[in-house]
Amino acid sequence: MKIGITLGDPAGIGPEIILKTAPYIKHMNNVHIYGNKRLLRKTAFDLGLLHEYEELRETLVDCGDSITYRYGKPTKTTGRVALQSLNCALKAQVDILITPPIVKDVIRYHIPNFTGHTEYLARHFNTKNYAMVGLWHTKRIMLVTTHMPLQHIFKHVTQRAIFEKIVLLNWGLKRYFSVNMPRIGVSALNPHAFEFSLGEEEKIMRAIAQARQSKINAEGPHPADTLFDRDLDGFLTMYHDQAMIYLKSKNNGLNFTLGLPIVRLSPLYGAALDIAGTNTAEVSGFIAAIKQGIKLHRNARRYDRKNV
């Protein structure tokens, strides 16, 4: 099991939270941090974390450019370094990938259509059937659509897309979370479900019926504002904010990319540019991502051994 940690955007809190994981990962011989050593050491020096840097020295894989930058001020150059770190980890063929936050706007100087780690990794692995899944405790919440304008969502919320995501979530709950007979709740698209429907909920109903014909225990569509109160193993939402408003209101929520040949996780927060360089970033979410990544990888290996 090879665990790779990327640097994130150095103008954000990524390097700081990596350094603060030192007490947890310093004794793990399968962890590798991919990024420019000088950049990580600069953060360590600036924030008084040189002891943590020394504890992590053996885990560092030096790659990417050494640049000058200011905390809280991402640039085209910091975006390039963030990409270099990510690509180094992918080239190393890690089994588990933990990604600190990046700044998408500056990544777009290099990849104009960049929308996030999820889509970038799917393209890298040539994966067509993938999804963003938010995790918080026993809540596993998949999205049908991810990063797109609201006005584009309606044409992407199709019976086929919903059915494919239900099938993927059902498989993911079995493989990664050891749920033998998953129960899946599917959200409506409109407020109060059918009350304001213009036909969208009927498409969702047909997808659920198709899933049930395939022996998948799916139910709904339920109003999104009460969906997560239900005692179910997994949830499927139609668009980003239906899931993320709930997840980001919790502590230590995680983003899991389902469908890749590796396990990829990240904390559910951004680069926090307003506090970058102040040594006030909270590290518990990042440690939770590492722990969860190890657990999911082990569950997947166990599932594969039983189902070969």
PDB file of C-alpha atoms in Angstrom:
ATOM      1  CA  MET A   1       0.000   0.000   0.000  1.00  0.00           C
ATOM      2  CA  LYS A   2       1.615   3.230  -1.185  1.00  0.00           C
ATOM      3  CA  ILE A   3       0.160   6.499   0.095  1.00  0.00           C
ATOM      4  CA  GLY A   4       0.858   9.700  -1.817  1.00  0.00           C
ATOM      5  CA  ILE A   5       0.260  13.212  -0.483  1.00  0.00           C
ATOM      6  CA  THR A   6       0.390  16.188  -2.814  1.00  0.00           C
ATOM      7  CA  LEU A   7       1.386  19.728  -1.882  1.00  0.00           C
ATOM      8  CA  GLY A   8      -1.695  21.663  -2.921  1.00  0.00           C
ATOM      9  CA  ASP A   9      -1.293  25.336  -3.758  1.00  0.00           C
ATOM     10  CA  PRO A  10       1.649  26.657  -1.697  1.00  0.00           C
ATOM     11  CA  ALA A  11      -0.091  30.023  -1.320  1.00  0.00           C
ATOM     12  CA  GLY A  12      -2.849  28.245   0.606  1.00  0.00           C
ATOM     13  CA  ILE A  13      -2.897  26.059   3.710  1.00  0.00           C
ATOM     14  CA  GLY A  14      -1.776  22.834   1.994  1.00  0.00           C
ATOM     15  CA  PRO A  15       1.883  22.830   3.096  1.00  0.00           C
ATOM     16  CA  GLU A  16       0.904  23.857   6.626  1.00  0.00           C
ATOM     17  CA  ILE A  17      -1.559  21.018   7.150  1.00  0.00           C
ATOM     18  CA  ILE A  18       0.920  18.527   5.692  1.00  0.00           C
ATOM     19  CA  LEU A  19       3.550  19.612   8.222  1.00  0.00           C
ATOM     20  CA  LYS A  20       1.032  19.339  11.038  1.00  0.00           C
ATOM     21  CA  THR A  21       0.362  15.683  10.167  1.00  0.00           C
ATOM     22  CA  ALA A  22       3.941  14.832  11.190  1.00  0.00           C
ATOM     23  CA  PRO A  23       3.052  13.277  14.577  1.00  0.00           C
ATOM     24  CA  TYR A  24       0.617  10.937  12.828  1.00  0.00           C
ATOM     25  CA  ILE A  25       2.549   9.899   9.708  1.00  0.00           C
ATOM     26  CA  LYS A  26       6.203  10.116  10.786  1.00  0.00           C
ATOM     27  CA  HIS A  27       6.313   6.402  11.647  1.00  0.00           C
ATOM     28  CA  MET A  28       4.490   5.258   8.500  1.00  0.00           C
ATOM     29  CA  ASN A  29       7.030   3.926   6.008  1.00  0.00           C
ATOM     30  CA  ASN A  30       4.523   3.816   3.145  1.00  0.00           C
ATOM     31  CA  VAL A  31       3.753   7.560   3.005  1.00  0.00           C
ATOM     32  CA  HIS A  32       5.353   9.814   0.397  1.00  0.00           C
ATOM     33  CA  ILE A  33       4.905  13.580   0.095  1.00  0.00           C
ATOM     34  CA  TYR A  34       5.357  14.850  -3.467  1.00  0.00           C
ATOM     35  CA  GLY A  35       6.484  18.424  -3.937  1.00  0.00           C
ATOM     36  CA  ASN A  36       9.382  20.833  -3.838  1.00  0.00           C
ATOM     37  CA  LYS A  37      11.305  20.446  -0.577  1.00  0.00           C
ATOM     38  CA  ARG A  38      12.295  24.102  -0.472  1.00  0.00           C
ATOM     39  CA  LEU A  39       8.671  25.215  -0.586  1.00  0.00           C
ATOM     40  CA  LEU A  40       7.719  22.938   2.278  1.00  0.00           C
ATOM     41  CA  ARG A  41      10.746  24.026   4.283  1.00  0.00           C
ATOM     42  CA  LYS A  42       9.879  27.697   3.694  1.00  0.00           C
ATOM     43  CA  THR A  43       6.450  27.132   5.229  1.00  0.00           C
ATOM     44  CA  ALA A  44       8.063  25.242   8.102  1.00  0.00           C
ATOM     45  CA  PHE A  45      10.481  28.117   8.744  1.00  0.00           C
ATOM     46  CA  ASP A  46       7.834  30.833   8.443  1.00  0.00           C
ATOM     47  CA  LEU A  47       5.355  29.095  10.757  1.00  0.00           C
ATOM     48  CA  GLY A  48       7.768  27.685  13.316  1.00  0.00           C
ATOM     49  CA  LEU A  49       7.245  24.101  12.166  1.00  0.00           C
ATOM     50  CA  LEU A  50      10.857  23.125  11.467  1.00  0.00           C
ATOM     51  CA  HIS A  51      10.680  20.216  13.921  1.00  0.00           C
ATOM     52  CA  GLU A  52       7.732  18.811  11.986  1.00  0.00           C
ATOM     53  CA  TYR A  53       9.627  19.286   8.727  1.00  0.00           C
ATOM     54  CA  GLU A  54      12.552  17.261  10.060  1.00  0.00           C
ATOM     55  CA  GLU A  55      10.180  14.497  11.146  1.00  0.00           C
ATOM     56  CA  LEU A  56       8.827  14.309   7.589  1.00  0.00           C
ATOM     57  CA  ARG A  57      12.135  14.661   5.760  1.00  0.00           C
ATOM     58  CA  GLU A  58      12.394  10.951   4.913  1.00  0.00           C
ATOM     59  CA  THR A  59       8.920  10.949   3.361  1.00  0.00           C
ATOM     60  CA  LEU A  60       9.611  13.817   0.940  1.00  0.00           C
ATOM     61  CA  VAL A  61       9.930  13.151  -2.777  1.00  0.00           C
ATOM     62  CA  ASP A  62      11.480  16.291  -4.224  1.00  0.00           C
ATOM     63  CA  CYS A  63       9.767  17.346  -7.448  1.00  0.00           C
ATOM     64  CA  GLY A  64       8.473  20.503  -9.041  1.00  0.00           C
ATOM     65  CA  ASP A  65       9.878  23.999  -9.232  1.00  0.00           C
ATOM     66  CA  SER A  66      11.219  26.126  -6.414  1.00  0.00           C
ATOM     67  CA  ILE A  67       9.369  29.438  -6.644  1.00  0.00           C
ATOM     68  CA  THR A  68       8.761  32.633  -4.720  1.00  0.00           C
ATOM     69  CA  TYR A  69       5.214  33.370  -3.614  1.00  0.00           C
ATOM     70  CA  ARG A  70       3.129  35.116  -0.971  1.00  0.00           C
ATOM     71  CA  TYR A  71       0.675  33.435   1.360  1.00  0.00           C
ATOM     72  CA  GLY A  72      -2.896  34.111   0.364  1.00  0.00           C
ATOM     73  CA  LYS A  73      -1.873  35.236  -3.144  1.00  0.00           C
ATOM     74  CA  PRO A  74      -2.131  32.335  -5.610  1.00  0.00           C
ATOM     75  CA  THR A  75      -0.613  32.951  -9.029  1.00  0.00           C
ATOM     76  CA  LYS A  76      -0.013  31.209 -12.314  1.00  0.00           C
ATOM     77  CA  THR A  77       3.269  29.991 -10.815  1.00  0.00           C
ATOM     78  CA  THR A  78       1.720  28.495  -7.666  1.00  0.00           C
ATOM     79  CA  GLY A  79      -0.838  26.782  -9.888  1.00  0.00           C
ATOM     80  CA  ARG A  80       1.966  25.217 -11.914  1.00  0.00           C
ATOM     81  CA  VAL A  81       3.648  23.918  -8.764  1.00  0.00           C
ATOM     82  CA  ALA A  82       0.374  22.412  -7.524  1.00  0.00           C
ATOM     83  CA  LEU A  83      -0.039  20.584 -10.834  1.00  0.00           C
ATOM     84  CA  GLN A  84       3.564  19.373 -10.786  1.00  0.00           C
ATOM     85  CA  SER A  85       3.048  17.889  -7.335  1.00  0.00           C
ATOM     86  CA  LEU A  86      -0.126  16.099  -8.409  1.00  0.00           C
ATOM     87  CA  ASN A  87       1.463  14.718 -11.559  1.00  0.00           C
ATOM     88  CA  CYS A  88       4.493  13.486  -9.606  1.00  0.00           C
ATOM     89  CA  ALA A  89       2.222  11.472  -7.329  1.00  0.00           C
ATOM     90  CA  LEU A  90       0.341  10.026 -10.293  1.00  0.00           C
ATOM     91  CA  LYS A  91       3.586   9.103 -12.036  1.00  0.00           C
ATOM     92  CA  ALA A  92       4.654   7.270  -8.870  1.00  0.00           C
ATOM     93  CA  GLN A  93       1.535   5.071  -9.161  1.00  0.00           C
ATOM     94  CA  VAL A  94       0.334   5.476  -5.602  1.00  0.00           C
ATOM     95  CA  ASP A  95      -2.486   3.312  -4.251  1.00  0.00           C
ATOM     96  CA  ILE A  96      -3.977   6.046  -2.079  1.00  0.00           C
ATOM     97  CA  LEU A  97      -3.882   9.713  -3.050  1.00  0.00           C
ATOM     98  CA  ILE A  98      -4.557  12.447  -0.484  1.00  0.00           C
ATOM     99  CA  THR A  99      -4.866  15.922  -1.971  1.00  0.00           C
ATOM    100  CA  PRO A 100      -4.725  19.222  -0.066  1.00  0.00           C
ATOM    101  CA  PRO A 101      -6.692  22.125  -1.548  1.00  0.00           C
ATOM    102  CA  ILE A 102      -5.723  23.797  -4.802  1.00  0.00           C
ATOM    103  CA  VAL A 103      -6.915  27.056  -6.371  1.00  0.00           C
ATOM    104  CA  LYS A 104      -8.767  26.248  -9.579  1.00  0.00           C
ATOM    105  CA  ASP A 105      -8.539  29.732 -11.045  1.00  0.00           C
ATOM    106  CA  VAL A 106      -4.742  29.601 -11.278  1.00  0.00           C
ATOM    107  CA  ILE A 107      -4.722  26.000 -12.499  1.00  0.00           C
ATOM    108  CA  ARG A 108      -6.752  27.262 -15.464  1.00  0.00           C
ATOM    109  CA  TYR A 109      -3.728  29.228 -16.680  1.00  0.00           C
ATOM    110  CA  HIS A 110      -2.304  25.812 -17.539  1.00  0.00           C
ATOM    111  CA  ILE A 111      -5.482  23.781 -18.179  1.00  0.00           C
ATOM    112  CA  PRO A 112      -8.217  26.171 -19.375  1.00  0.00           C
ATOM    113  CA  ASN A 113     -11.105  23.734 -18.833  1.00  0.00           C
ATOM    114  CA  PHE A 114      -9.951  22.567 -15.391  1.00  0.00           C
ATOM    115  CA  THR A 115     -12.902  22.045 -13.024  1.00  0.00           C
ATOM    116  CA  GLY A 116     -11.308  20.126 -10.169  1.00  0.00           C
ATOM    117  CA  HIS A 117      -9.343  17.120  -8.983  1.00  0.00           C
ATOM    118  CA  THR A 118     -12.271  14.777  -9.644  1.00  0.00           C
ATOM    119  CA  GLU A 119     -12.540  15.403 -13.365  1.00  0.00           C
ATOM    120  CA  TYR A 120      -8.773  15.752 -13.852  1.00  0.00           C
ATOM    121  CA  LEU A 121      -8.110  12.363 -12.264  1.00  0.00           C
ATOM    122  CA  ALA A 122     -10.904  10.725 -14.246  1.00  0.00           C
ATOM    123  CA  ARG A 123      -9.310  11.954 -17.476  1.00  0.00           C
ATOM    124  CA  HIS A 124      -5.856  10.852 -16.330  1.00  0.00           C
ATOM    125  CA  PHE A 125      -7.073   7.309 -15.698  1.00  0.00           C
ATOM    126  CA  ASN A 126      -9.406   7.358 -18.714  1.00  0.00           C
ATOM    127  CA  THR A 127     -12.299   6.576 -16.388  1.00  0.00           C
ATOM    128  CA  LYS A 128     -15.773   7.245 -17.770  1.00  0.00           C
ATOM    129  CA  ASN A 129     -17.863   5.928 -14.884  1.00  0.00           C
ATOM    130  CA  TYR A 130     -16.877   7.925 -11.812  1.00  0.00           C
ATOM    131  CA  ALA A 131     -18.457  10.181  -9.223  1.00  0.00           C
ATOM    132  CA  MET A 132     -17.789  12.573  -6.386  1.00  0.00           C
ATOM    133  CA  VAL A 133     -18.882  11.121  -3.045  1.00  0.00           C
ATOM    134  CA  GLY A 134     -18.989  13.225   0.094  1.00  0.00           C
ATOM    135  CA  LEU A 135     -18.333  11.398   3.352  1.00  0.00           C
ATOM    136  CA  TRP A 136     -19.196  12.336   6.904  1.00  0.00           C
ATOM    137  CA  HIS A 137     -19.359   9.615   9.545  1.00  0.00           C
ATOM    138  CA  THR A 138     -21.854   7.067   8.149  1.00  0.00           C
ATOM    139  CA  LYS A 139     -23.215   9.429   5.479  1.00  0.00           C
ATOM    140  CA  ARG A 140     -22.051   8.621   1.921  1.00  0.00           C
ATOM    141  CA  ILE A 141     -23.475  11.114  -0.538  1.00  0.00           C
ATOM    142  CA  MET A 142     -22.906  10.838  -4.283  1.00  0.00           C
ATOM    143  CA  LEU A 143     -23.559  13.565  -6.851  1.00  0.00           C
ATOM    144  CA  VAL A 144     -25.034  12.987 -10.315  1.00  0.00           C
ATOM    145  CA  THR A 145     -23.540  16.266 -11.562  1.00  0.00           C
ATOM    146  CA  THR A 146     -20.555  18.073 -10.078  1.00  0.00           C
ATOM    147  CA  HIS A 147     -19.019  21.375 -11.145  1.00  0.00           C
ATOM    148  CA  MET A 148     -21.317  23.041 -13.647  1.00  0.00           C
ATOM    149  CA  PRO A 149     -23.669  26.049 -13.840  1.00  0.00           C
ATOM    150  CA  LEU A 150     -27.180  25.422 -12.534  1.00  0.00           C
ATOM    151  CA  GLN A 151     -28.737  26.120 -15.924  1.00  0.00           C
ATOM    152  CA  HIS A 152     -26.777  23.191 -17.406  1.00  0.00           C
ATOM    153  CA  ILE A 153     -27.894  20.692 -14.779  1.00  0.00           C
ATOM    154  CA  PHE A 154     -31.307  19.936 -16.256  1.00  0.00           C
ATOM    155  CA  LYS A 155     -29.957  18.454 -19.476  1.00  0.00           C
ATOM    156  CA  HIS A 156     -27.511  16.268 -17.535  1.00  0.00           C
ATOM    157  CA  VAL A 157     -30.054  14.871 -15.077  1.00  0.00           C
ATOM    158  CA  THR A 158     -31.277  12.075 -17.333  1.00  0.00           C
ATOM    159  CA  GLN A 159     -32.704   8.661 -16.551  1.00  0.00           C
ATOM    160  CA  ARG A 160     -29.551   7.034 -17.891  1.00  0.00           C
ATOM    161  CA  ALA A 161     -27.200   9.232 -15.853  1.00  0.00           C
ATOM    162  CA  ILE A 162     -29.168   8.666 -12.647  1.00  0.00           C
ATOM    163  CA  PHE A 163     -29.380   4.911 -13.188  1.00  0.00           C
ATOM    164  CA  GLU A 164     -25.647   4.646 -13.885  1.00  0.00           C
ATOM    165  CA  LYS A 165     -24.844   6.562 -10.706  1.00  0.00           C
ATOM    166  CA  ILE A 166     -27.166   4.357  -8.629  1.00  0.00           C
ATOM    167  CA  VAL A 167     -25.381   1.277  -9.983  1.00  0.00           C
ATOM    168  CA  LEU A 168     -21.972   2.823  -9.264  1.00  0.00           C
ATOM    169  CA  LEU A 169     -22.971   3.832  -5.739  1.00  0.00           C
ATOM    170  CA  ASN A 170     -24.380   0.372  -5.022  1.00  0.00           C
ATOM    171  CA  TRP A 171     -21.078  -1.211  -6.111  1.00  0.00           C
ATOM    172  CA  GLY A 172     -19.028   1.362  -4.194  1.00  0.00           C
ATOM    173  CA  LEU A 173     -20.926   0.777  -0.967  1.00  0.00           C
ATOM    174  CA  LYS A 174     -20.183  -2.933  -1.245  1.00  0.00           C
ATOM    175  CA  ARG A 175     -16.524  -2.639  -2.255  1.00  0.00           C
ATOM    176  CA  TYR A 176     -15.300   0.266  -0.156  1.00  0.00           C
ATOM    177  CA  PHE A 177     -17.697   0.335   2.801  1.00  0.00           C
ATOM    178  CA  SER A 178     -18.442  -3.386   3.255  1.00  0.00           C
ATOM    179  CA  VAL A 179     -22.213  -2.905   3.004  1.00  0.00           C
ATOM    180  CA  ASN A 180     -23.585  -6.227   1.777  1.00  0.00           C
ATOM    181  CA  MET A 181     -27.090  -5.080   0.789  1.00  0.00           C
ATOM    182  CA  PRO A 182     -26.989  -1.299   0.338  1.00  0.00           C
ATOM    183  CA  ARG A 183     -30.070   0.849   0.813  1.00  0.00           C
ATOM    184  CA  ILE A 184     -29.876   3.959  -1.347  1.00  0.00           C
ATOM    185  CA  GLY A 185     -31.977   7.103  -1.067  1.00  0.00           C
ATOM    186  CA  VAL A 186     -32.312   9.254  -4.182  1.00  0.00           C
ATOM    187  CA  SER A 187     -33.065  12.959  -3.991  1.00  0.00           C
ATOM    188  CA  ALA A 188     -35.554  14.907  -6.030  1.00  0.00           C
ATOM    189  CA  LEU A 189     -34.340  17.770  -8.178  1.00  0.00           C
ATOM    190  CA  ASN A 190     -37.041  20.301  -7.315  1.00  0.00           C
ATOM    191  CA  PRO A 191     -38.141  21.702  -3.943  1.00  0.00           C
ATOM    192  CA  HIS A 192     -40.628  19.390  -2.219  1.00  0.00           C
ATOM    193  CA  ALA A 193     -40.042  16.833  -4.987  1.00  0.00           C
ATOM    194  CA  PHE A 194     -43.159  16.592  -7.172  1.00  0.00           C
ATOM    195  CA  GLU A 195     -44.822  19.845  -6.102  1.00  0.00           C
ATOM    196  CA  PHE A 196     -42.823  21.953  -8.558  1.00  0.00           C
ATOM    197  CA  SER A 197     -41.769  19.233 -10.972  1.00  0.00           C
ATOM    198  CA  LEU A 198     -41.722  19.877 -14.698  1.00  0.00           C
ATOM    199  CA  GLY A 199     -41.078  16.243 -15.473  1.00  0.00           C
ATOM    200  CA  GLU A 200     -37.679  15.882 -13.810  1.00  0.00           C
ATOM    201  CA  GLU A 201     -38.949  13.764 -10.921  1.00  0.00           C
ATOM    202  CA  GLU A 202     -40.605  11.376 -13.362  1.00  0.00           C
ATOM    203  CA  LYS A 203     -37.185  10.732 -14.928  1.00  0.00           C
ATOM    204  CA  ILE A 204     -35.747  10.087 -11.485  1.00  0.00           C
ATOM    205  CA  MET A 205     -38.599   7.686 -10.702  1.00  0.00           C
ATOM    206  CA  ARG A 206     -37.955   5.729 -13.887  1.00  0.00           C
ATOM    207  CA  ALA A 207     -34.246   5.449 -13.040  1.00  0.00           C
ATOM    208  CA  ILE A 208     -35.106   4.175  -9.557  1.00  0.00           C
ATOM    209  CA  ALA A 209     -37.531   1.630 -11.028  1.00  0.00           C
ATOM    210  CA  GLN A 210     -34.823   0.492 -13.449  1.00  0.00           C
ATOM    211  CA  ALA A 211     -32.402   0.080 -10.535  1.00  0.00           C
ATOM    212  CA  ARG A 212     -34.921  -1.946  -8.565  1.00  0.00           C
ATOM    213  CA  GLN A 213     -35.401  -4.208 -11.577  1.00  0.00           C
ATOM    214  CA  SER A 214     -31.640  -4.774 -11.352  1.00  0.00           C
ATOM    215  CA  LYS A 215     -32.050  -5.918  -7.722  1.00  0.00           C
ATOM    216  CA  ILE A 216     -30.745  -2.649  -6.249  1.00  0.00           C
ATOM    217  CA  ASN A 217     -32.563  -1.373  -3.174  1.00  0.00           C
ATOM    218  CA  ALA A 218     -33.105   2.256  -4.193  1.00  0.00           C
ATOM    219  CA  GLU A 219     -35.920   4.536  -3.069  1.00  0.00           C
ATOM    220  CA  GLY A 220     -37.198   8.040  -3.753  1.00  0.00           C
ATOM    221  CA  PRO A 221     -37.183  10.624  -5.092  1.00  0.00           C
ATOM    222  CA  HIS A 222     -37.189  12.278  -1.677  1.00  0.00           C
ATOM    223  CA  PRO A 223     -37.031  16.037  -1.032  1.00  0.00           C
ATOM    224  CA  ALA A 224     -33.372  16.985  -0.725  1.00  0.00           C
ATOM    225  CA  ASP A 225     -33.892  19.095   2.403  1.00  0.00           C
ATOM    226  CA  THR A 226     -34.844  16.039   4.497  1.00  0.00           C
ATOM    227  CA  LEU A 227     -33.063  13.278   2.575  1.00  0.00           C
ATOM    228  CA  PHE A 228     -30.146  12.885   4.964  1.00  0.00           C
ATOM    229  CA  ASP A 229     -32.401  12.356   7.983  1.00  0.00           C
ATOM    230  CA  ARG A 230     -33.206   8.902   6.621  1.00  0.00           C
ATOM    231  CA  ASP A 231     -31.457   5.804   7.952  1.00  0.00           C
ATOM    232  CA  LEU A 232     -29.880   4.604   4.710  1.00  0.00           C
ATOM    233  CA  ASP A 233     -26.458   3.383   3.575  1.00  0.00           C
ATOM    234  CA  GLY A 234     -25.967   5.839   0.730  1.00  0.00           C
ATOM    235  CA  PHE A 235     -27.571   8.837  -0.910  1.00  0.00           C
ATOM    236  CA  LEU A 236     -27.659  10.153  -4.464  1.00  0.00           C
ATOM    237  CA  THR A 237     -28.162  13.865  -5.075  1.00  0.00           C
ATOM    238  CA  MET A 238     -28.746  15.576  -8.392  1.00  0.00           C
ATOM    239  CA  TYR A 239     -26.326  18.495  -8.092  1.00  0.00           C
ATOM    240  CA  HIS A 240     -23.460  19.928  -6.081  1.00  0.00           C
ATOM    241  CA  ASP A 241     -25.169  22.091  -3.473  1.00  0.00           C
ATOM    242  CA  GLN A 242     -27.781  19.490  -2.510  1.00  0.00           C
ATOM    243  CA  ALA A 243     -24.915  17.477  -1.036  1.00  0.00           C
ATOM    244  CA  MET A 244     -22.276  20.041  -0.179  1.00  0.00           C
ATOM    245  CA  ILE A 245     -24.359  22.428   1.923  1.00  0.00           C
ATOM    246  CA  TYR A 246     -25.052  19.532   4.272  1.00  0.00           C
ATOM    247  CA  LEU A 247     -21.519  18.113   4.183  1.00  0.00           C
ATOM    248  CA  LYS A 248     -19.683  21.400   4.610  1.00  0.00           C
ATOM    249  CA  SER A 249     -21.768  22.250   7.653  1.00  0.00           C
ATOM    250  CA  LYS A 250     -20.082  19.304   9.401  1.00  0.00           C
ATOM    251  CA  ASN A 251     -16.583  18.940  10.790  1.00  0.00           C
ATOM    252  CA  ASN A 252     -14.099  16.739   8.936  1.00  0.00           C
ATOM    253  CA  GLY A 253     -16.192  15.964   5.881  1.00  0.00           C
ATOM    254  CA  LEU A 254     -14.283  14.252   3.075  1.00  0.00           C
ATOM    255  CA  ASN A 255     -14.387  14.087  -0.715  1.00  0.00           C
ATOM    256  CA  PHE A 256     -13.943  10.577  -2.146  1.00  0.00           C
ATOM    257  CA  THR A 257     -13.601  10.008  -5.896  1.00  0.00           C
ATOM    258  CA  LEU A 258     -15.398   6.744  -6.643  1.00  0.00           C
ATOM    259  CA  GLY A 259     -14.594   4.819  -9.818  1.00  0.00           C
ATOM    260  CA  LEU A 260     -10.840   5.404 -10.061  1.00  0.00           C
ATOM    261  CA  PRO A 261      -8.304   2.548  -9.935  1.00  0.00           C
ATOM    262  CA  ILE A 262      -6.845   4.238  -6.837  1.00  0.00           C
ATOM    263  CA  VAL A 263      -8.384   5.593  -3.641  1.00  0.00           C
ATOM    264  CA  ARG A 264      -8.436   9.388  -3.702  1.00  0.00           C
ATOM    265  CA  LEU A 265      -9.600  11.530  -0.798  1.00  0.00           C
ATOM    266  CA  SER A 266      -9.391  15.140   0.258  1.00  0.00           C
ATOM    267  CA  PRO A 267     -10.814  17.230   3.092  1.00  0.00           C
ATOM    268  CA  LEU A 268     -13.934  19.207   2.219  1.00  0.00           C
ATOM    269  CA  TYR A 269     -12.426  22.661   2.456  1.00  0.00           C
ATOM    270  CA  GLY A 270     -10.640  25.035   0.149  1.00  0.00           C
ATOM    271  CA  ALA A 271      -7.232  26.686   0.172  1.00  0.00           C
ATOM    272  CA  ALA A 272      -8.344  29.047   2.986  1.00  0.00           C
ATOM    273  CA  LEU A 273      -6.354  31.927   1.545  1.00  0.00           C
ATOM    274  CA  ASP A 274      -7.539  34.260   4.297  1.00  0.00           C
ATOM    275  CA  ILE A 275      -5.633  32.305   6.971  1.00  0.00           C
ATOM    276  CA  ALA A 276      -2.734  30.972   4.885  1.00  0.00           C
ATOM    277  CA  GLY A 277       0.603  31.617   6.558  1.00  0.00           C
ATOM    278  CA  THR A 278      -0.909  32.247  10.005  1.00  0.00           C
ATOM    279  CA  ASN A 279      -0.385  28.775  11.514  1.00  0.00           C
ATOM    280  CA  THR A 280      -4.070  28.500  12.409  1.00  0.00           C
ATOM    281  CA  ALA A 281      -5.200  25.804   9.950  1.00  0.00           C
ATOM    282  CA  GLU A 282      -6.969  22.809  11.500  1.00  0.00           C
ATOM    283  CA  VAL A 283      -5.362  19.475  10.609  1.00  0.00           C
ATOM    284  CA  SER A 284      -7.889  16.924  11.902  1.00  0.00           C
ATOM    285  CA  GLY A 285      -9.746  16.742   8.566  1.00  0.00           C
ATOM    286  CA  PHE A 286      -6.550  15.924   6.704  1.00  0.00           C
ATOM    287  CA  ILE A 287      -5.621  13.185   9.155  1.00  0.00           C
ATOM    288  CA  ALA A 288      -9.171  11.845   8.824  1.00  0.00           C
ATOM    289  CA  ALA A 289      -8.655  11.657   5.043  1.00  0.00           C
ATOM    290  CA  ILE A 290      -5.484   9.588   5.466  1.00  0.00           C
ATOM    291  CA  LYS A 291      -7.146   7.214   7.936  1.00  0.00           C
ATOM    292  CA  GLN A 292     -10.216   6.825   5.747  1.00  0.00           C
ATOM    293  CA  GLY A 293      -8.068   6.246   2.672  1.00  0.00           C
ATOM    294  CA  ILE A 294      -6.283   3.354   4.363  1.00  0.00           C
ATOM    295  CA  LYS A 295      -9.585   1.860   5.504  1.00  0.00           C
ATOM    296  CA  LEU A 296     -11.191   2.113   2.059  1.00  0.00           C
ATOM    297  CA  HIS A 297      -8.157   0.573   0.367  1.00  0.00           C
ATOM    298  CA  ARG A 298      -8.179  -2.381   2.764  1.00  0.00           C
ATOM    299  CA  ASN A 299     -11.927  -2.869   2.339  1.00  0.00           C
ATOM    300  CA  ALA A 300     -11.535  -2.855  -1.444  1.00  0.00           C
ATOM    301  CA  ARG A 301      -8.765  -5.455  -1.366  1.00  0.00           C
ATOM    302  CA  ARG A 302     -10.850  -7.678   0.908  1.00  0.00           C
ATOM    303  CA  TYR A 303     -13.872  -7.317  -1.386  1.00  0.00           C
ATOM    304  CA  ASP A 304     -11.807  -8.112  -4.479  1.00  0.00           C
ATOM    305  CA  ARG A 305     -10.371 -11.265  -2.905  1.00  0.00           C
ATOM    306  CA  LYS A 306     -13.873 -12.509  -2.137  1.00  0.00           C
ATOM    307  CA  ASN A 307     -15.329 -11.621  -5.524  1.00  0.00           C
ATOM    308  CA  VAL A 308     -12.613 -12.662  -7.986  1.00  0.00           C
TER     309      VAL A 308
END
